[in-house]
mmCIF file of C-alpha atoms in Angstrom:
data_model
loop_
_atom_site.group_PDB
_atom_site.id
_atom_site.type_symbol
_atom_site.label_atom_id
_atom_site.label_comp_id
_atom_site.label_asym_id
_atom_site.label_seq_id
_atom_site.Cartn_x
_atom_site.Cartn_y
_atom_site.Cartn_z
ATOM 1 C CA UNK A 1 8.891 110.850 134.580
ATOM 2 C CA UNK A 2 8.575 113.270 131.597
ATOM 3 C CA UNK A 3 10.829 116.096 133.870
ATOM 4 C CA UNK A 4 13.358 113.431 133.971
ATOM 5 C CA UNK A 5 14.341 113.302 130.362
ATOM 6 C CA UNK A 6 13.464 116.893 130.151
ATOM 7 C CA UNK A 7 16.608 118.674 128.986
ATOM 8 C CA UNK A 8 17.165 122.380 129.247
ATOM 9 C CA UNK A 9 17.622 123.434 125.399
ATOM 10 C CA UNK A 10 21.190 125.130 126.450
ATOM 11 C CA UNK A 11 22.919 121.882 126.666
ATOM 12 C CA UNK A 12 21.587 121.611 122.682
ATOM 13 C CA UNK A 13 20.891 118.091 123.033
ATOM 14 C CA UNK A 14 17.819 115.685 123.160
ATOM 15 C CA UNK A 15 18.324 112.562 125.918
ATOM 16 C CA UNK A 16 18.775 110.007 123.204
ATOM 17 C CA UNK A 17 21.730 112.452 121.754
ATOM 18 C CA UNK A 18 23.320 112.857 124.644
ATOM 19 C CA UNK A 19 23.371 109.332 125.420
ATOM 20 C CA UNK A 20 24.871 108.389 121.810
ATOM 21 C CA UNK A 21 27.685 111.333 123.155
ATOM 22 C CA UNK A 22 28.252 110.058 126.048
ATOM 23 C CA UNK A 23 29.480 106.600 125.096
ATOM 24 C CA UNK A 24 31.335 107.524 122.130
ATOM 25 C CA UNK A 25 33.220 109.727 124.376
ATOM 26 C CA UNK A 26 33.762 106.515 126.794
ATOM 27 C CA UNK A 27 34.255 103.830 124.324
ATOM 28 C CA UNK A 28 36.219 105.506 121.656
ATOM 29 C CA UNK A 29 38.742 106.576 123.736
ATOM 30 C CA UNK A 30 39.380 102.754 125.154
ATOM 31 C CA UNK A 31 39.284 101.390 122.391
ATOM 32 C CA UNK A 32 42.183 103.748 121.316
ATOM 33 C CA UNK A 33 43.712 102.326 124.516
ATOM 34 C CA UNK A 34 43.085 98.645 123.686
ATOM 35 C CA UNK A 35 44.554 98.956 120.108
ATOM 36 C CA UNK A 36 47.874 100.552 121.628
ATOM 37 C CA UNK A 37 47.950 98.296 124.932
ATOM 38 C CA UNK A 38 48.162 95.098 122.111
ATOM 39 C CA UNK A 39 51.181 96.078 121.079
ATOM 40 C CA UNK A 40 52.556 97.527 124.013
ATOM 41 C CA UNK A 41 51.807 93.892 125.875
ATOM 42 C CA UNK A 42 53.827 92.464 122.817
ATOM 43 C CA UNK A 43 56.837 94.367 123.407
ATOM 44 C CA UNK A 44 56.625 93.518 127.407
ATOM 45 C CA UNK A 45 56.478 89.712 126.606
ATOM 46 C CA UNK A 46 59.281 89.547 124.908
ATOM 47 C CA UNK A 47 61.397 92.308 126.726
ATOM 48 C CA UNK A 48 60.259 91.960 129.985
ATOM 49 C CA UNK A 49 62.447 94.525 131.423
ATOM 50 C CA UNK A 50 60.473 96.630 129.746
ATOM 51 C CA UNK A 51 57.051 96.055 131.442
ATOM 52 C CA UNK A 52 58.595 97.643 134.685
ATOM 53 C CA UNK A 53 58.663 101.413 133.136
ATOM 54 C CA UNK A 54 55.833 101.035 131.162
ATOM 55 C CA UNK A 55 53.656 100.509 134.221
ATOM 56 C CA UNK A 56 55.235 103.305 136.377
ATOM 57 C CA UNK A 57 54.323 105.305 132.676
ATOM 58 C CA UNK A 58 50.978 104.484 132.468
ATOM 59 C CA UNK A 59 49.970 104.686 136.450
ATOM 60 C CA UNK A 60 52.060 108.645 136.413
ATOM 61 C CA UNK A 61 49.369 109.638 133.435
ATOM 62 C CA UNK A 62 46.729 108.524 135.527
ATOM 63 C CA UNK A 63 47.600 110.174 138.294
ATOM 64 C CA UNK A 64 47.791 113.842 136.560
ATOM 65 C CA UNK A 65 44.071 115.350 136.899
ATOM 66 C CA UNK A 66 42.306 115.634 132.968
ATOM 67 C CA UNK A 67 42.241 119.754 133.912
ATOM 68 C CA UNK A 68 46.037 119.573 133.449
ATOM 69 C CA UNK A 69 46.083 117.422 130.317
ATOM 70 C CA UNK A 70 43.090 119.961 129.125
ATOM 71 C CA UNK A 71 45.265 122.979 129.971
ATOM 72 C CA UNK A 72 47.774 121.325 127.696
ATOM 73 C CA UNK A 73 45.707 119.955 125.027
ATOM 74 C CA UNK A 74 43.565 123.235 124.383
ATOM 75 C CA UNK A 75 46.368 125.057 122.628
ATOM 76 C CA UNK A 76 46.037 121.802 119.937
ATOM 77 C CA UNK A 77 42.805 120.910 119.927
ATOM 78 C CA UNK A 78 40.957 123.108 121.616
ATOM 79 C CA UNK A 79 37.128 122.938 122.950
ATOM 80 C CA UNK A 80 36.513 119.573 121.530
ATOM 81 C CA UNK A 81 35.396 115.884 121.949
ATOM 82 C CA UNK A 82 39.440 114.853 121.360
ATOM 83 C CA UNK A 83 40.450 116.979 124.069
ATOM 84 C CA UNK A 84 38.294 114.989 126.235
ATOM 85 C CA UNK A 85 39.090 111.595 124.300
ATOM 86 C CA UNK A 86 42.932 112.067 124.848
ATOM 87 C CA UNK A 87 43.445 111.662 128.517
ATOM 88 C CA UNK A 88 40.785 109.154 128.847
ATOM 89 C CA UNK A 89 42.905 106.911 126.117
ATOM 90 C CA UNK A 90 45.633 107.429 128.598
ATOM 91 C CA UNK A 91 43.946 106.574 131.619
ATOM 92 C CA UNK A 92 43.066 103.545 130.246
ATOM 93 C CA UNK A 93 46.499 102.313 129.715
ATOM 94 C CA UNK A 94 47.403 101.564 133.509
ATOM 95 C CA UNK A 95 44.322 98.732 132.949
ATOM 96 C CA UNK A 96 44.228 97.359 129.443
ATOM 97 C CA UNK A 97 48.526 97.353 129.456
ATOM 98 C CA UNK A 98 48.750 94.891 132.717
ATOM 99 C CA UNK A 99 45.618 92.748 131.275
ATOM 100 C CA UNK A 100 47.347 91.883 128.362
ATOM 101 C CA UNK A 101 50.384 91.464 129.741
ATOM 102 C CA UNK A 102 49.326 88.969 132.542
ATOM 103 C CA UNK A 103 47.020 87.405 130.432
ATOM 104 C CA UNK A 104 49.636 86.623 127.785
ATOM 105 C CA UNK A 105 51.997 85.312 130.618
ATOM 106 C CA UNK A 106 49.402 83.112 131.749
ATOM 107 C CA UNK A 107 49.152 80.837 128.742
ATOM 108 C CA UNK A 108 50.471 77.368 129.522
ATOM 109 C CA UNK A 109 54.562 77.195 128.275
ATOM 110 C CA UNK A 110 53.293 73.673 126.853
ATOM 111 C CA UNK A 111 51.187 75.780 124.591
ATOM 112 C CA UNK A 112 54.098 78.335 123.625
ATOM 113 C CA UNK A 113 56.604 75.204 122.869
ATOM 114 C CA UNK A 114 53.819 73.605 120.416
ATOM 115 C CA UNK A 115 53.178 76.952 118.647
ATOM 116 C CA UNK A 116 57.469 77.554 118.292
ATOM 117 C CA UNK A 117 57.489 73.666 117.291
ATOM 118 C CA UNK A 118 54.699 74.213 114.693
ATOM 119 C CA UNK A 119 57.553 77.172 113.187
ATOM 120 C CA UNK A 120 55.079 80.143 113.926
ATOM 121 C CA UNK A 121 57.319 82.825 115.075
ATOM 122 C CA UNK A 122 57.027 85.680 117.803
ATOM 123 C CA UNK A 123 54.218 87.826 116.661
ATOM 124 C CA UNK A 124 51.683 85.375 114.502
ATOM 125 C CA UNK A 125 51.823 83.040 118.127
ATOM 126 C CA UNK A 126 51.177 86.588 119.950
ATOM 127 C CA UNK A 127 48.407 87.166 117.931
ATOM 128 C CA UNK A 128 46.626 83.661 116.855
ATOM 129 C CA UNK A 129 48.035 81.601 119.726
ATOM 130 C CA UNK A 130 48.563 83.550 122.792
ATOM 131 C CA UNK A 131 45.801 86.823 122.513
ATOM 132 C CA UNK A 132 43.131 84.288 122.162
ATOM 133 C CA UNK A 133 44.089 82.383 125.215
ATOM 134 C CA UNK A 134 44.267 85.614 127.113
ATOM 135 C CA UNK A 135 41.072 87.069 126.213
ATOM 136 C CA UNK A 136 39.525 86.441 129.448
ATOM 137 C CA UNK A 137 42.262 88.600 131.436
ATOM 138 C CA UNK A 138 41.876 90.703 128.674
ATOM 139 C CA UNK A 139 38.047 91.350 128.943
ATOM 140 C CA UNK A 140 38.352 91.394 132.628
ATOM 141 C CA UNK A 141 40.771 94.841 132.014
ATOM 142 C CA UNK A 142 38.423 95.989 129.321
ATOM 143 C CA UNK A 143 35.814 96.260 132.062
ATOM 144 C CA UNK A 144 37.451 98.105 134.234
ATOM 145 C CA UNK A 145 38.331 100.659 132.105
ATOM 146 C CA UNK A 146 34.560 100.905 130.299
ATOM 147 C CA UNK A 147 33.698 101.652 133.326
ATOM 148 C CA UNK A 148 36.005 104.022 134.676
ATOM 149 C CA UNK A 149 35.669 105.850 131.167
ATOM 150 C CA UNK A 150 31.855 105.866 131.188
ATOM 151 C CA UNK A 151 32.335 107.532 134.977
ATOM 152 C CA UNK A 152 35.034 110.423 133.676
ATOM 153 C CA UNK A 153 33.702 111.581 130.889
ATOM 154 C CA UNK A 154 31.391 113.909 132.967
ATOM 155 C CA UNK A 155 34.681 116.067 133.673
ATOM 156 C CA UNK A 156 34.756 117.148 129.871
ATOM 157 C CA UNK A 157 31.966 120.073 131.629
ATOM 158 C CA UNK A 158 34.975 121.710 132.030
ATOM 159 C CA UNK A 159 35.907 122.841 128.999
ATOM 160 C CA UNK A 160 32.445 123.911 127.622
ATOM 161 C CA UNK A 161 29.311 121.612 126.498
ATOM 162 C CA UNK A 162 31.693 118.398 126.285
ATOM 163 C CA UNK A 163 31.044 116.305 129.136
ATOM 164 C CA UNK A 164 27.690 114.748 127.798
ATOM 165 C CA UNK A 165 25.801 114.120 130.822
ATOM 166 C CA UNK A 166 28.254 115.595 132.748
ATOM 167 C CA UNK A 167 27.036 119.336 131.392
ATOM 168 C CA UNK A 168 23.742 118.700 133.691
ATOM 169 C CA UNK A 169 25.374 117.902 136.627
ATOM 170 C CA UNK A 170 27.207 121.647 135.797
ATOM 171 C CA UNK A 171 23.466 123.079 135.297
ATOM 172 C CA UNK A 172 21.752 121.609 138.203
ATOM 173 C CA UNK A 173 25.009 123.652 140.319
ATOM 174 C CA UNK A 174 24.291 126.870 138.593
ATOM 175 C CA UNK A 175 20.515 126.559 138.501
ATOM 176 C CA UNK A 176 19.473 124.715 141.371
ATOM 177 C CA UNK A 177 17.852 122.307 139.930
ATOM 178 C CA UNK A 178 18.662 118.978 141.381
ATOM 179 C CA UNK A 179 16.504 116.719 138.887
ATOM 180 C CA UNK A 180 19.196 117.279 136.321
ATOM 181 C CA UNK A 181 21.683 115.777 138.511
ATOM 182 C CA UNK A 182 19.596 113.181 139.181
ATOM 183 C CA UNK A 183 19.069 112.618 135.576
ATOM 184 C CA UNK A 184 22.961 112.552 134.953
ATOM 185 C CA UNK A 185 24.104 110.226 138.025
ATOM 186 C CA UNK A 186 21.340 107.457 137.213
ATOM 187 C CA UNK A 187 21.847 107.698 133.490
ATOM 188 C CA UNK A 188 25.589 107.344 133.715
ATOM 189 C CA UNK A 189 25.743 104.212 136.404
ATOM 190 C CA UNK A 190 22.588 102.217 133.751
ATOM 191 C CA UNK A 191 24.962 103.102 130.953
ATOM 192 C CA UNK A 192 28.089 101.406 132.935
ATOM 193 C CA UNK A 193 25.604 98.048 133.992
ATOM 194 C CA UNK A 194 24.569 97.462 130.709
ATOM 195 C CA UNK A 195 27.787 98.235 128.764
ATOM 196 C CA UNK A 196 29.654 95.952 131.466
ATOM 197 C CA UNK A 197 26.901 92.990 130.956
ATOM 198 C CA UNK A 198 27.401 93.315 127.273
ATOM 199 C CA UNK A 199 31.135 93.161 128.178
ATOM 200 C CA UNK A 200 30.223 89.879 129.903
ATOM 201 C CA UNK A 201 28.021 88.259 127.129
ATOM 202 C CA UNK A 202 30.832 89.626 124.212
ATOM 203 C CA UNK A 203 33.622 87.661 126.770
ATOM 204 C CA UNK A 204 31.351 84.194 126.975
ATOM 205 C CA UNK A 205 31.017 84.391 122.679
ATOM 206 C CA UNK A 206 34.804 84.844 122.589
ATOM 207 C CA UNK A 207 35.439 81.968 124.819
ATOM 208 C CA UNK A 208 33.079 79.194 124.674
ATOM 209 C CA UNK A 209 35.531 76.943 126.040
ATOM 210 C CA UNK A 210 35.485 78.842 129.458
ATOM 211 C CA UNK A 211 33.088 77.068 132.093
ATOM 212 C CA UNK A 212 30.142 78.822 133.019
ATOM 213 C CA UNK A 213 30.381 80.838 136.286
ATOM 214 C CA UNK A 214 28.577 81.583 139.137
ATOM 215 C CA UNK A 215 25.905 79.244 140.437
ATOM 216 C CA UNK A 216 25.929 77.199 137.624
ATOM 217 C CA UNK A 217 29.058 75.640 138.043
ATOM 218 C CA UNK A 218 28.353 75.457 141.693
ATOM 219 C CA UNK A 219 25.692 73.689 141.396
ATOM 220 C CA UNK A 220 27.096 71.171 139.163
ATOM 221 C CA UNK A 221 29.687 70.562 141.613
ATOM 222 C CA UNK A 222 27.445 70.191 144.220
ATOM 223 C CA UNK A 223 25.803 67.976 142.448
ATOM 224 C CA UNK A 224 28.287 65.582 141.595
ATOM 225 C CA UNK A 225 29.706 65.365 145.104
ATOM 226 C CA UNK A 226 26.539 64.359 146.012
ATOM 227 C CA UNK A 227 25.893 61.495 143.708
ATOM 228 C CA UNK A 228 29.371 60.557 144.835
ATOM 229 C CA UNK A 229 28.749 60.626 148.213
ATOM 230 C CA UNK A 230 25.534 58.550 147.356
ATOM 231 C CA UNK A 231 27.227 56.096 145.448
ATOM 232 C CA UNK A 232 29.222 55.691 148.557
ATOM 233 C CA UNK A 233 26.694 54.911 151.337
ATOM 234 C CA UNK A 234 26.554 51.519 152.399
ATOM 235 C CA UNK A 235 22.886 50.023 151.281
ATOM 236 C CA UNK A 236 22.418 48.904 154.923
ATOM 237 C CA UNK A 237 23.430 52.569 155.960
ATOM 238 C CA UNK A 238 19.560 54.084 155.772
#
Protein backbone atom coordinates (compact mmCIF):
# COMPACT_ATOMS: atom_id res chain seq x y z
CA UNK A 1 0.00 0.00 0.00
CA UNK A 2 2.81 2.51 0.80
CA UNK A 3 3.86 2.41 -3.33
CA UNK A 4 0.38 3.46 -3.86
CA UNK A 5 0.49 6.90 -2.39
CA UNK A 6 4.06 7.03 -3.34
CA UNK A 7 4.43 10.04 -5.62
CA UNK A 8 7.38 10.66 -7.86
CA UNK A 9 8.80 14.14 -6.45
CA UNK A 10 8.50 15.62 -10.25
CA UNK A 11 4.84 16.03 -10.03
CA UNK A 12 5.93 18.39 -6.72
CA UNK A 13 3.10 17.23 -4.81
CA UNK A 14 2.34 15.00 -1.70
CA UNK A 15 -1.13 12.69 -2.17
CA UNK A 16 -3.07 14.78 0.27
CA UNK A 17 -1.98 18.00 -2.02
CA UNK A 18 -2.87 16.68 -4.95
CA UNK A 19 -6.12 15.62 -3.79
CA UNK A 20 -6.95 19.26 -2.29
CA UNK A 21 -5.88 20.23 -6.32
CA UNK A 22 -7.78 18.09 -7.78
CA UNK A 23 -11.18 19.11 -6.45
CA UNK A 24 -10.66 22.69 -6.43
CA UNK A 25 -9.98 22.30 -10.01
CA UNK A 26 -13.48 20.26 -10.27
CA UNK A 27 -15.60 22.17 -7.94
CA UNK A 28 -14.52 25.67 -8.51
CA UNK A 29 -15.09 25.64 -11.90
CA UNK A 30 -18.98 24.38 -11.37
CA UNK A 31 -19.63 26.34 -9.08
CA UNK A 32 -18.66 29.22 -11.52
CA UNK A 33 -21.18 27.38 -13.72
CA UNK A 34 -23.97 27.18 -11.12
CA UNK A 35 -23.70 30.94 -10.19
CA UNK A 36 -24.06 31.89 -14.05
CA UNK A 37 -26.68 29.00 -14.95
CA UNK A 38 -29.05 30.95 -11.99
CA UNK A 39 -29.36 33.68 -13.88
CA UNK A 40 -29.24 32.34 -17.17
CA UNK A 41 -32.43 29.93 -16.04
CA UNK A 42 -34.02 33.37 -14.99
CA UNK A 43 -33.81 34.93 -18.24
CA UNK A 44 -35.19 31.50 -20.00
CA UNK A 45 -38.31 31.54 -17.67
CA UNK A 46 -39.40 34.52 -18.51
CA UNK A 47 -38.26 34.69 -22.26
CA UNK A 48 -38.65 31.37 -23.21
CA UNK A 49 -37.65 31.85 -26.70
CA UNK A 50 -34.61 32.31 -25.38
CA UNK A 51 -33.90 28.87 -23.78
CA UNK A 52 -33.79 27.40 -27.42
CA UNK A 53 -30.24 29.18 -28.33
CA UNK A 54 -28.94 29.04 -25.11
CA UNK A 55 -28.99 25.25 -25.16
CA UNK A 56 -27.65 24.83 -28.76
CA UNK A 57 -24.81 27.51 -26.95
CA UNK A 58 -23.99 25.60 -24.19
CA UNK A 59 -24.10 21.86 -25.90
CA UNK A 60 -21.56 23.64 -29.12
CA UNK A 61 -18.94 24.57 -26.06
CA UNK A 62 -19.12 21.20 -24.96
CA UNK A 63 -18.57 19.72 -27.91
CA UNK A 64 -15.13 21.71 -28.74
CA UNK A 65 -12.21 19.45 -27.13
CA UNK A 66 -10.45 21.58 -23.81
CA UNK A 67 -6.98 21.34 -26.23
CA UNK A 68 -8.75 23.92 -28.43
CA UNK A 69 -10.08 26.16 -25.67
CA UNK A 70 -6.30 25.68 -24.14
CA UNK A 71 -4.79 26.69 -27.50
CA UNK A 72 -6.94 29.76 -27.11
CA UNK A 73 -6.73 30.49 -23.55
CA UNK A 74 -2.78 30.18 -23.26
CA UNK A 75 -2.12 33.47 -24.98
CA UNK A 76 -4.32 34.99 -21.70
CA UNK A 77 -3.66 32.98 -19.11
CA UNK A 78 -1.22 30.84 -19.85
CA UNK A 79 0.10 27.50 -17.96
CA UNK A 80 -2.31 27.82 -15.16
CA UNK A 81 -5.12 26.34 -12.94
CA UNK A 82 -7.72 29.05 -14.85
CA UNK A 83 -6.81 27.77 -18.07
CA UNK A 84 -7.98 24.51 -16.94
CA UNK A 85 -10.96 26.07 -14.79
CA UNK A 86 -12.36 27.95 -17.91
CA UNK A 87 -13.62 25.27 -20.18
CA UNK A 88 -14.69 23.11 -17.41
CA UNK A 89 -17.10 26.24 -16.23
CA UNK A 90 -18.32 25.93 -19.73
CA UNK A 91 -18.87 22.42 -19.94
CA UNK A 92 -20.87 22.59 -17.15
CA UNK A 93 -23.39 24.87 -18.58
CA UNK A 94 -25.14 22.28 -21.03
CA UNK A 95 -26.14 20.53 -17.31
CA UNK A 96 -26.66 23.09 -14.60
CA UNK A 97 -28.59 25.61 -17.50
CA UNK A 98 -31.44 22.81 -18.38
CA UNK A 99 -31.66 21.83 -14.45
CA UNK A 100 -32.65 25.06 -13.53
CA UNK A 101 -34.63 25.69 -16.18
CA UNK A 102 -36.85 22.50 -15.92
CA UNK A 103 -36.81 22.62 -12.43
CA UNK A 104 -38.17 26.17 -12.30
CA UNK A 105 -40.90 25.12 -14.91
CA UNK A 106 -41.87 22.40 -12.79
CA UNK A 107 -43.20 24.35 -9.84
CA UNK A 108 -46.97 24.04 -9.57
CA UNK A 109 -48.72 27.42 -11.53
CA UNK A 110 -50.98 27.34 -8.22
CA UNK A 111 -47.78 28.18 -6.48
CA UNK A 112 -46.66 31.00 -9.07
CA UNK A 113 -50.38 32.66 -8.87
CA UNK A 114 -50.09 32.77 -4.84
CA UNK A 115 -46.55 34.25 -4.95
CA UNK A 116 -47.87 37.14 -7.92
CA UNK A 117 -51.10 37.43 -5.55
CA UNK A 118 -48.90 37.93 -2.43
CA UNK A 119 -47.31 41.21 -4.86
CA UNK A 120 -43.74 39.56 -5.00
CA UNK A 121 -42.60 40.32 -8.41
CA UNK A 122 -40.47 38.35 -11.11
CA UNK A 123 -37.13 37.89 -9.56
CA UNK A 124 -37.74 37.80 -5.47
CA UNK A 125 -40.52 34.68 -6.56
CA UNK A 126 -37.46 33.32 -8.82
CA UNK A 127 -35.34 33.37 -6.07
CA UNK A 128 -37.42 32.72 -2.62
CA UNK A 129 -40.38 30.98 -4.26
CA UNK A 130 -39.47 29.11 -7.28
CA UNK A 131 -35.32 28.14 -6.78
CA UNK A 132 -36.28 26.51 -3.60
CA UNK A 133 -38.94 24.39 -5.12
CA UNK A 134 -36.54 23.41 -7.83
CA UNK A 135 -33.67 22.44 -5.84
CA UNK A 136 -34.12 18.87 -6.36
CA UNK A 137 -33.82 19.18 -10.35
CA UNK A 138 -31.30 21.43 -9.48
CA UNK A 139 -29.07 19.05 -7.35
CA UNK A 140 -29.84 16.30 -9.70
CA UNK A 141 -27.79 18.67 -12.58
CA UNK A 142 -25.24 19.59 -9.98
CA UNK A 143 -24.34 15.90 -9.92
CA UNK A 144 -23.86 15.38 -13.13
CA UNK A 145 -21.62 17.94 -13.69
CA UNK A 146 -19.39 17.19 -10.22
CA UNK A 147 -18.91 14.37 -11.73
CA UNK A 148 -18.11 14.97 -15.16
CA UNK A 149 -15.72 17.81 -13.76
CA UNK A 150 -14.00 15.55 -11.21
CA UNK A 151 -13.45 13.03 -14.49
CA UNK A 152 -11.89 16.04 -16.90
CA UNK A 153 -9.77 17.64 -14.94
CA UNK A 154 -7.08 14.93 -15.66
CA UNK A 155 -6.79 16.59 -19.28
CA UNK A 156 -5.18 19.81 -17.65
CA UNK A 157 -1.69 17.16 -18.14
CA UNK A 158 -1.68 18.83 -21.16
CA UNK A 159 -0.55 21.94 -20.57
CA UNK A 160 2.19 21.15 -17.94
CA UNK A 161 1.78 19.89 -14.11
CA UNK A 162 -2.06 21.04 -14.10
CA UNK A 163 -4.12 18.10 -14.33
CA UNK A 164 -3.74 16.99 -10.58
CA UNK A 165 -4.00 13.38 -10.75
CA UNK A 166 -4.16 13.48 -14.20
CA UNK A 167 -0.09 14.35 -14.34
CA UNK A 168 0.40 10.49 -13.14
CA UNK A 169 -1.57 9.00 -15.56
CA UNK A 170 1.05 11.24 -18.06
CA UNK A 171 4.06 9.63 -15.91
CA UNK A 172 3.01 6.11 -15.74
CA UNK A 173 2.95 6.61 -20.10
CA UNK A 174 6.41 7.99 -20.12
CA UNK A 175 7.84 5.80 -17.38
CA UNK A 176 6.17 2.66 -17.47
CA UNK A 177 5.05 2.53 -14.43
CA UNK A 178 1.50 1.41 -14.27
CA UNK A 179 0.95 1.83 -10.33
CA UNK A 180 0.70 5.53 -10.93
CA UNK A 181 -2.12 5.05 -13.17
CA UNK A 182 -3.59 2.94 -10.94
CA UNK A 183 -3.18 5.43 -8.25
CA UNK A 184 -4.87 8.21 -10.49
CA UNK A 185 -7.98 6.12 -11.94
CA UNK A 186 -9.02 4.77 -8.33
CA UNK A 187 -8.35 8.07 -6.64
CA UNK A 188 -10.37 10.05 -9.13
CA UNK A 189 -13.68 7.58 -9.32
CA UNK A 190 -13.53 7.57 -4.75
CA UNK A 191 -13.30 11.32 -5.15
CA UNK A 192 -16.55 11.35 -7.61
CA UNK A 193 -18.57 8.60 -4.98
CA UNK A 194 -18.02 10.53 -2.12
CA UNK A 195 -18.42 14.08 -3.53
CA UNK A 196 -21.75 12.72 -5.28
CA UNK A 197 -23.02 11.11 -1.76
CA UNK A 198 -22.28 14.38 -0.13
CA UNK A 199 -24.25 15.84 -3.10
CA UNK A 200 -27.04 13.49 -1.95
CA UNK A 201 -26.96 14.19 1.88
CA UNK A 202 -26.49 18.35 1.03
CA UNK A 203 -29.92 17.69 -1.41
CA UNK A 204 -31.98 15.73 1.61
CA UNK A 205 -30.87 18.99 4.21
CA UNK A 206 -32.15 21.35 1.50
CA UNK A 207 -35.36 19.56 1.13
CA UNK A 208 -36.71 17.92 4.09
CA UNK A 209 -40.03 17.97 2.70
CA UNK A 210 -38.97 15.47 -0.12
CA UNK A 211 -39.94 11.72 0.81
CA UNK A 212 -37.25 9.48 1.45
CA UNK A 213 -36.19 7.29 -1.53
CA UNK A 214 -35.26 4.05 -2.30
CA UNK A 215 -36.35 1.13 -0.15
CA UNK A 216 -37.64 3.12 2.39
CA UNK A 217 -40.48 4.41 0.77
CA UNK A 218 -40.99 1.06 -0.77
CA UNK A 219 -41.30 -0.50 2.02
CA UNK A 220 -43.72 1.77 3.52
CA UNK A 221 -45.86 1.26 0.65
CA UNK A 222 -45.66 -2.19 0.84
CA UNK A 223 -46.54 -2.03 3.99
CA UNK A 224 -49.59 -0.21 3.92
CA UNK A 225 -51.06 -2.20 1.05
CA UNK A 226 -50.69 -4.93 3.13
CA UNK A 227 -52.49 -3.85 6.21
CA UNK A 228 -55.07 -2.83 3.66
CA UNK A 229 -55.35 -5.88 2.10
CA UNK A 230 -55.57 -7.36 5.73
CA UNK A 231 -58.13 -5.17 6.82
CA UNK A 232 -59.95 -6.53 3.88
CA UNK A 233 -60.01 -10.34 4.35
CA UNK A 234 -63.11 -11.72 5.41
CA UNK A 235 -62.58 -13.19 9.22
CA UNK A 236 -64.02 -16.52 7.96
CA UNK A 237 -61.45 -16.26 4.98
CA UNK A 238 -58.36 -18.18 6.99
Amino acid sequence: MNGFFDIPSAIQHSYASLIVLHLEEALVPVLAGLLLAVPIGLLCVHYDWLYAPVLWTSTVLYAIPSIAFFVVLIDYTGLSLLTVMIPLCLYSLVVLVPAVVDGVRSVPEETNAAASAMGIGVVRRYFQVQLPIAVPAIMAGLRVAVASSISLVSVGALIGNQGAFGNLLTYAQLYGLPRLAVTAVVTIAVLAVVIDALLVLLRRVLTPWQPPSGGAAGRSGAAATDTGAGAGTPEGAS
